[in-house]
PDB file of C-alpha atoms in Angstrom:
ATOM      1  CA  UNK V  29     129.819 107.316 149.081  1.00 48.00           C
ATOM      2  CA  UNK V  30     128.363 110.113 147.036  1.00 50.00           C
ATOM      3  CA  UNK V  31     129.426 113.614 147.856  1.00 57.00           C
ATOM      4  CA  UNK V  32     125.991 115.107 147.276  1.00 56.00           C
ATOM      5  CA  UNK V  33     124.354 112.883 149.823  1.00 57.00           C
ATOM      6  CA  UNK V  34     121.760 111.557 147.372  1.00 60.00           C
ATOM      7  CA  UNK V  35     123.069 108.441 145.659  1.00 62.00           C
ATOM      8  CA  UNK V  36     122.157 107.914 141.976  1.00 63.00           C
ATOM      9  CA  UNK V  37     120.491 111.260 141.468  1.00 67.00           C
ATOM     10  CA  UNK V  38     121.252 113.597 138.632  1.00 66.00           C
ATOM     11  CA  UNK V  39     120.120 117.063 137.762  1.00 70.00           C
ATOM     12  CA  UNK V  40     116.846 117.210 135.867  1.00 76.00           C
ATOM     13  CA  UNK V  41     115.466 120.153 133.993  1.00 81.00           C
ATOM     14  CA  UNK V  42     112.656 120.984 131.589  1.00 82.00           C
ATOM     15  CA  UNK V  43     115.251 121.959 128.982  1.00 82.00           C
ATOM     16  CA  UNK V  44     116.883 118.532 129.230  1.00 82.00           C
ATOM     17  CA  UNK V  45     113.514 116.800 128.842  1.00 83.00           C
ATOM     18  CA  UNK V  46     112.605 118.867 125.772  1.00 86.00           C
ATOM     19  CA  UNK V  47     116.034 118.212 124.225  1.00 86.00           C
ATOM     20  CA  UNK V  48     115.669 114.443 124.755  1.00 87.00           C
ATOM     21  CA  UNK V  49     112.188 114.524 123.219  1.00 88.00           C
ATOM     22  CA  UNK V  50     113.393 116.464 120.169  1.00 90.00           C
ATOM     23  CA  UNK V  51     116.315 114.067 119.663  1.00 92.00           C
ATOM     24  CA  UNK V  52     113.966 111.067 119.860  1.00 93.00           C
ATOM     25  CA  UNK V  53     111.490 112.554 117.343  1.00 92.00           C
ATOM     26  CA  UNK V  54     114.313 113.455 114.930  1.00 93.00           C
ATOM     27  CA  UNK V  55     115.746 109.928 115.211  1.00 93.00           C
ATOM     28  CA  UNK V  56     112.344 108.320 114.487  1.00 94.00           C
ATOM     29  CA  UNK V  57     111.705 110.623 111.516  1.00 93.00           C
ATOM     30  CA  UNK V  58     115.184 109.920 110.137  1.00 92.00           C
ATOM     31  CA  UNK V  59     114.490 106.178 110.383  1.00 91.00           C
ATOM     32  CA  UNK V  60     111.128 106.522 108.606  1.00 91.00           C
ATOM     33  CA  UNK V  61     112.660 108.584 105.790  1.00 89.00           C
ATOM     34  CA  UNK V  62     115.565 106.138 105.462  1.00 88.00           C
ATOM     35  CA  UNK V  63     113.171 103.138 105.191  1.00 85.00           C
ATOM     36  CA  UNK V  64     110.963 104.950 102.688  1.00 82.00           C
ATOM     37  CA  UNK V  65     113.944 105.668 100.451  1.00 83.00           C
ATOM     38  CA  UNK V  66     115.637 102.281 100.693  1.00 82.00           C
ATOM     39  CA  UNK V  67     112.754  99.820 100.728  1.00 79.00           C
ATOM     40  CA  UNK V  68     110.744  98.720  97.729  1.00 77.00           C
ATOM     41  CA  UNK V  69     107.029  98.089  97.703  1.00 71.00           C
ATOM     42  CA  UNK V  70     106.822  94.394  97.116  1.00 70.00           C
ATOM     43  CA  UNK V  71     103.873  93.002  95.239  1.00 70.00           C
ATOM     44  CA  UNK V  72     102.641  89.938  97.002  1.00 71.00           C
ATOM     45  CA  UNK V  73     101.531  87.443  94.425  1.00 74.00           C
ATOM     46  CA  UNK V  74      98.932  85.003  95.774  1.00 77.00           C
ATOM     47  CA  UNK V  75      99.936  81.383  95.482  1.00 83.00           C
ATOM     48  CA  UNK V  76      98.083  78.853  93.380  1.00 85.00           C
ATOM     49  CA  UNK V  77      95.849  76.239  94.999  1.00 89.00           C
ATOM     50  CA  UNK V  78      94.863  72.793  93.726  1.00 92.00           C
ATOM     51  CA  UNK V  79      91.117  73.280  93.435  1.00 93.00           C
ATOM     52  CA  UNK V  80      90.570  69.936  91.688  1.00 93.00           C
ATOM     53  CA  UNK V  81      91.619  68.076  94.835  1.00 92.00           C
ATOM     54  CA  UNK V  82      88.955  69.968  96.797  1.00 91.00           C
ATOM     55  CA  UNK V  83      86.368  69.291  94.086  1.00 93.00           C
ATOM     56  CA  UNK V  84      87.187  65.586  94.221  1.00 92.00           C
ATOM     57  CA  UNK V  85      86.748  65.524  98.012  1.00 90.00           C
ATOM     58  CA  UNK V  86      83.389  67.304  97.672  1.00 90.00           C
ATOM     59  CA  UNK V  87      82.279  64.847  94.996  1.00 90.00           C
ATOM     60  CA  UNK V  88      83.237  61.989  97.323  1.00 89.00           C
ATOM     61  CA  UNK V  89      80.755  63.547  99.785  1.00 87.00           C
ATOM     62  CA  UNK V  90      78.023  63.531  97.109  1.00 87.00           C
ATOM     63  CA  UNK V  91      78.108  67.300  96.548  1.00 87.00           C
ATOM     64  CA  UNK V  92      77.492  68.270  92.923  1.00 90.00           C
ATOM     65  CA  UNK V  93      79.852  71.101  92.006  1.00 92.00           C
ATOM     66  CA  UNK V  94      80.241  73.030  88.775  1.00 93.00           C
ATOM     67  CA  UNK V  95      83.959  73.576  88.287  1.00 95.00           C
ATOM     68  CA  UNK V  96      86.309  74.345  85.392  1.00 94.00           C
ATOM     69  CA  UNK V  97      87.804  71.082  84.142  1.00 91.00           C
ATOM     70  CA  UNK V  98      91.031  72.992  83.508  1.00 92.00           C
ATOM     71  CA  UNK V  99      92.137  76.597  83.553  1.00 93.00           C
ATOM     72  CA  UNK V 100      93.513  78.404  80.501  1.00 93.00           C
ATOM     73  CA  UNK V 101      97.292  78.839  80.316  1.00 93.00           C
ATOM     74  CA  UNK V 102      98.518  81.505  82.718  1.00 92.00           C
ATOM     75  CA  UNK V 103      95.384  81.435  84.886  1.00 95.00           C
ATOM     76  CA  UNK V 104      95.614  80.251  88.463  1.00 95.00           C
ATOM     77  CA  UNK V 105      93.158  79.375  91.184  1.00 95.00           C
ATOM     78  CA  UNK V 106      94.025  81.342  94.312  1.00 94.00           C
ATOM     79  CA  UNK V 107      91.292  80.212  96.699  1.00 94.00           C
ATOM     80  CA  UNK V 108      88.754  77.418  96.878  1.00 95.00           C
ATOM     81  CA  UNK V 109      85.979  77.021  99.425  1.00 93.00           C
ATOM     82  CA  UNK V 110      83.508  74.216 100.020  1.00 91.00           C
ATOM     83  CA  UNK V 111      80.864  74.570 102.696  1.00 90.00           C
ATOM     84  CA  UNK V 112      79.366  71.148 103.482  1.00 85.00           C
ATOM     85  CA  UNK V 113      76.021  70.566 105.103  1.00 83.00           C
ATOM     86  CA  UNK V 114      72.363  70.677 104.180  1.00 85.00           C
ATOM     87  CA  UNK V 115      72.944  73.693 101.939  1.00 87.00           C
ATOM     88  CA  UNK V 116      76.420  73.136 100.532  1.00 89.00           C
ATOM     89  CA  UNK V 117      78.223  75.969  98.784  1.00 92.00           C
ATOM     90  CA  UNK V 118      81.249  76.194  96.514  1.00 94.00           C
ATOM     91  CA  UNK V 119      83.506  79.133  95.744  1.00 95.00           C
ATOM     92  CA  UNK V 120      86.533  79.454  93.497  1.00 95.00           C
ATOM     93  CA  UNK V 121      88.723  82.541  93.046  1.00 95.00           C
ATOM     94  CA  UNK V 122      90.869  82.764  89.919  1.00 95.00           C
ATOM     95  CA  UNK V 123      93.371  85.240  88.513  1.00 94.00           C
ATOM     96  CA  UNK V 124      93.658  85.406  84.727  1.00 94.00           C
ATOM     97  CA  UNK V 125      96.946  85.752  82.876  1.00 92.00           C
ATOM     98  CA  UNK V 126      96.238  89.513  82.751  1.00 92.00           C
ATOM     99  CA  UNK V 127      95.850  89.610  86.545  1.00 90.00           C
ATOM    100  CA  UNK V 128      92.091  90.211  86.488  1.00 92.00           C
ATOM    101  CA  UNK V 129      89.725  88.395  88.830  1.00 94.00           C
ATOM    102  CA  UNK V 130      87.155  85.715  88.025  1.00 96.00           C
ATOM    103  CA  UNK V 131      85.020  84.126  90.703  1.00 95.00           C
ATOM    104  CA  UNK V 132      82.716  81.124  90.636  1.00 96.00           C
ATOM    105  CA  UNK V 133      80.086  80.786  93.337  1.00 95.00           C
ATOM    106  CA  UNK V 134      77.492  78.043  93.661  1.00 95.00           C
ATOM    107  CA  UNK V 135      74.971  77.945  96.478  1.00 93.00           C
ATOM    108  CA  UNK V 136      71.298  77.729  97.345  1.00 92.00           C
ATOM    109  CA  UNK V 137      70.736  81.492  97.678  1.00 91.00           C
ATOM    110  CA  UNK V 138      68.608  83.991  95.826  1.00 90.00           C
ATOM    111  CA  UNK V 139      70.184  85.687  92.843  1.00 90.00           C
ATOM    112  CA  UNK V 140      69.722  89.088  94.502  1.00 90.00           C
ATOM    113  CA  UNK V 141      71.685  87.925  97.564  1.00 91.00           C
ATOM    114  CA  UNK V 142      74.503  86.531  95.426  1.00 92.00           C
ATOM    115  CA  UNK V 143      74.723  89.723  93.358  1.00 91.00           C
ATOM    116  CA  UNK V 144      74.747  91.860  96.513  1.00 89.00           C
ATOM    117  CA  UNK V 145      77.472  89.724  98.087  1.00 89.00           C
ATOM    118  CA  UNK V 146      79.778  89.229  95.108  1.00 89.00           C
ATOM    119  CA  UNK V 147      79.082  92.026  92.604  1.00 89.00           C
ATOM    120  CA  UNK V 148      77.794  95.169  94.346  1.00 86.00           C
ATOM    121  CA  UNK V 149      76.206  95.719  97.764  1.00 84.00           C
ATOM    122  CA  UNK V 150      73.809  98.331  96.370  1.00 82.00           C
ATOM    123  CA  UNK V 151      71.122  96.749  94.146  1.00 78.00           C
ATOM    124  CA  UNK V 152      70.535 100.053  92.345  1.00 82.00           C
ATOM    125  CA  UNK V 153      74.140  99.910  91.046  1.00 82.00           C
ATOM    126  CA  UNK V 154      73.532  96.591  89.260  1.00 82.00           C
ATOM    127  CA  UNK V 155      72.228  96.640  85.694  1.00 84.00           C
ATOM    128  CA  UNK V 156      70.771  93.773  83.727  1.00 87.00           C
ATOM    129  CA  UNK V 157      72.712  92.902  80.594  1.00 88.00           C
ATOM    130  CA  UNK V 158      71.787  90.801  77.590  1.00 88.00           C
ATOM    131  CA  UNK V 159      71.510  87.097  78.250  1.00 89.00           C
ATOM    132  CA  UNK V 160      74.528  85.072  77.256  1.00 89.00           C
ATOM    133  CA  UNK V 161      74.043  82.054  75.010  1.00 92.00           C
ATOM    134  CA  UNK V 162      76.933  79.604  75.352  1.00 90.00           C
ATOM    135  CA  UNK V 163      77.768  76.013  74.601  1.00 85.00           C
ATOM    136  CA  UNK V 164      78.006  74.730  78.164  1.00 86.00           C
ATOM    137  CA  UNK V 165      76.929  71.456  79.758  1.00 88.00           C
ATOM    138  CA  UNK V 166      75.757  73.470  82.789  1.00 90.00           C
ATOM    139  CA  UNK V 167      73.340  75.854  81.053  1.00 91.00           C
ATOM    140  CA  UNK V 168      73.038  77.330  77.584  1.00 90.00           C
ATOM    141  CA  UNK V 169      71.454  80.610  78.719  1.00 93.00           C
ATOM    142  CA  UNK V 170      73.106  82.763  81.387  1.00 94.00           C
ATOM    143  CA  UNK V 171      71.538  85.935  82.777  1.00 93.00           C
ATOM    144  CA  UNK V 172      73.916  88.900  82.512  1.00 92.00           C
ATOM    145  CA  UNK V 173      74.586  91.668  85.045  1.00 92.00           C
ATOM    146  CA  UNK V 174      77.077  94.497  85.494  1.00 89.00           C
ATOM    147  CA  UNK V 175      77.814  97.176  88.044  1.00 89.00           C
ATOM    148  CA  UNK V 176      79.021 100.759  87.787  1.00 87.00           C
ATOM    149  CA  UNK V 177      82.576  99.683  88.635  1.00 84.00           C
ATOM    150  CA  UNK V 178      82.862  97.542  85.507  1.00 85.00           C
ATOM    151  CA  UNK V 179      82.342  94.128  87.074  1.00 89.00           C
ATOM    152  CA  UNK V 180      80.389  91.571  85.067  1.00 92.00           C
ATOM    153  CA  UNK V 181      78.380  88.613  86.309  1.00 93.00           C
ATOM    154  CA  UNK V 182      76.531  85.752  84.676  1.00 94.00           C
ATOM    155  CA  UNK V 183      74.053  83.554  86.518  1.00 94.00           C
ATOM    156  CA  UNK V 184      72.416  80.218  85.800  1.00 94.00           C
ATOM    157  CA  UNK V 185      70.593  77.528  87.743  1.00 93.00           C
ATOM    158  CA  UNK V 186      72.129  74.186  88.592  1.00 90.00           C
ATOM    159  CA  UNK V 187      69.496  72.012  90.237  1.00 89.00           C
ATOM    160  CA  UNK V 188      68.350  73.928  93.327  1.00 89.00           C
ATOM    161  CA  UNK V 189      71.518  76.038  93.369  1.00 92.00           C
ATOM    162  CA  UNK V 190      72.358  79.332  91.745  1.00 94.00           C
ATOM    163  CA  UNK V 191      75.642  79.483  89.892  1.00 95.00           C
ATOM    164  CA  UNK V 192      77.353  82.862  89.538  1.00 94.00           C
ATOM    165  CA  UNK V 193      80.449  83.575  87.435  1.00 95.00           C
ATOM    166  CA  UNK V 194      81.611  87.116  88.102  1.00 94.00           C
ATOM    167  CA  UNK V 195      84.567  89.442  88.262  1.00 93.00           C
ATOM    168  CA  UNK V 196      86.618  92.247  86.795  1.00 92.00           C
ATOM    169  CA  UNK V 197      87.829  90.102  83.894  1.00 92.00           C
ATOM    170  CA  UNK V 198      86.624  90.733  80.363  1.00 92.00           C
ATOM    171  CA  UNK V 199      83.434  89.221  79.012  1.00 91.00           C
ATOM    172  CA  UNK V 200      85.546  86.957  76.778  1.00 93.00           C
ATOM    173  CA  UNK V 201      87.401  85.605  79.826  1.00 94.00           C
ATOM    174  CA  UNK V 202      84.153  85.009  81.730  1.00 94.00           C
ATOM    175  CA  UNK V 203      82.674  83.201  78.707  1.00 93.00           C
ATOM    176  CA  UNK V 204      85.838  81.102  78.401  1.00 93.00           C
ATOM    177  CA  UNK V 205      85.431  80.011  82.010  1.00 94.00           C
ATOM    178  CA  UNK V 206      81.678  79.398  81.688  1.00 94.00           C
ATOM    179  CA  UNK V 207      82.280  77.159  78.665  1.00 93.00           C
ATOM    180  CA  UNK V 208      84.808  75.116  80.650  1.00 93.00           C
ATOM    181  CA  UNK V 209      82.457  74.429  83.587  1.00 94.00           C
ATOM    182  CA  UNK V 210      81.430  70.849  84.176  1.00 93.00           C
ATOM    183  CA  UNK V 211      79.956  68.653  86.883  1.00 93.00           C
ATOM    184  CA  UNK V 212      81.668  65.502  85.586  1.00 92.00           C
ATOM    185  CA  UNK V 213      83.103  63.277  88.295  1.00 91.00           C
ATOM    186  CA  UNK V 214      86.868  63.482  88.677  1.00 87.00           C
ATOM    187  CA  UNK V 215      88.691  60.187  88.512  1.00 77.00           C
ATOM    188  CA  UNK V 216      91.402  59.618  91.114  1.00 66.00           C
TER     189      UNK V 216
END
């Protein structure tokens, strides 16, 4: 039996509480500093996706999609999206060999909506650029746009859809992608 008459009790004081709090804070700060000094910021590289498989499935569903027949060396598709339905849409995200972004978006939306969604939310930040004349089976004339952040975009019509090629990549890279676009059926 306990001599004090109160089993399991110990002396408590404000000083003891403050000391325990200080020790806990110091331990947490020491851990944070240790992790900051010993860990490295890892760059997470997005994985490549097989966009041609998705294009083939969409074509099997009678959806006409403009897609790059192949990507230049070092480029990789990182995301592909197909929205089926009465107003199908297609999106493809690509990283160039320099790590810059190129996007392809095809859908039945107004050009203003596409530019606001994929280039700049504020219409006053988007400037019209010279039209682009290219040798492409999709369209030979592409309307040009840019924003204050340096993004470029080129738009053309494909049937009832609007096609937008956009991104932070150079104009030469965007043109390279535009010239590779096709709607040709993929063979299994």
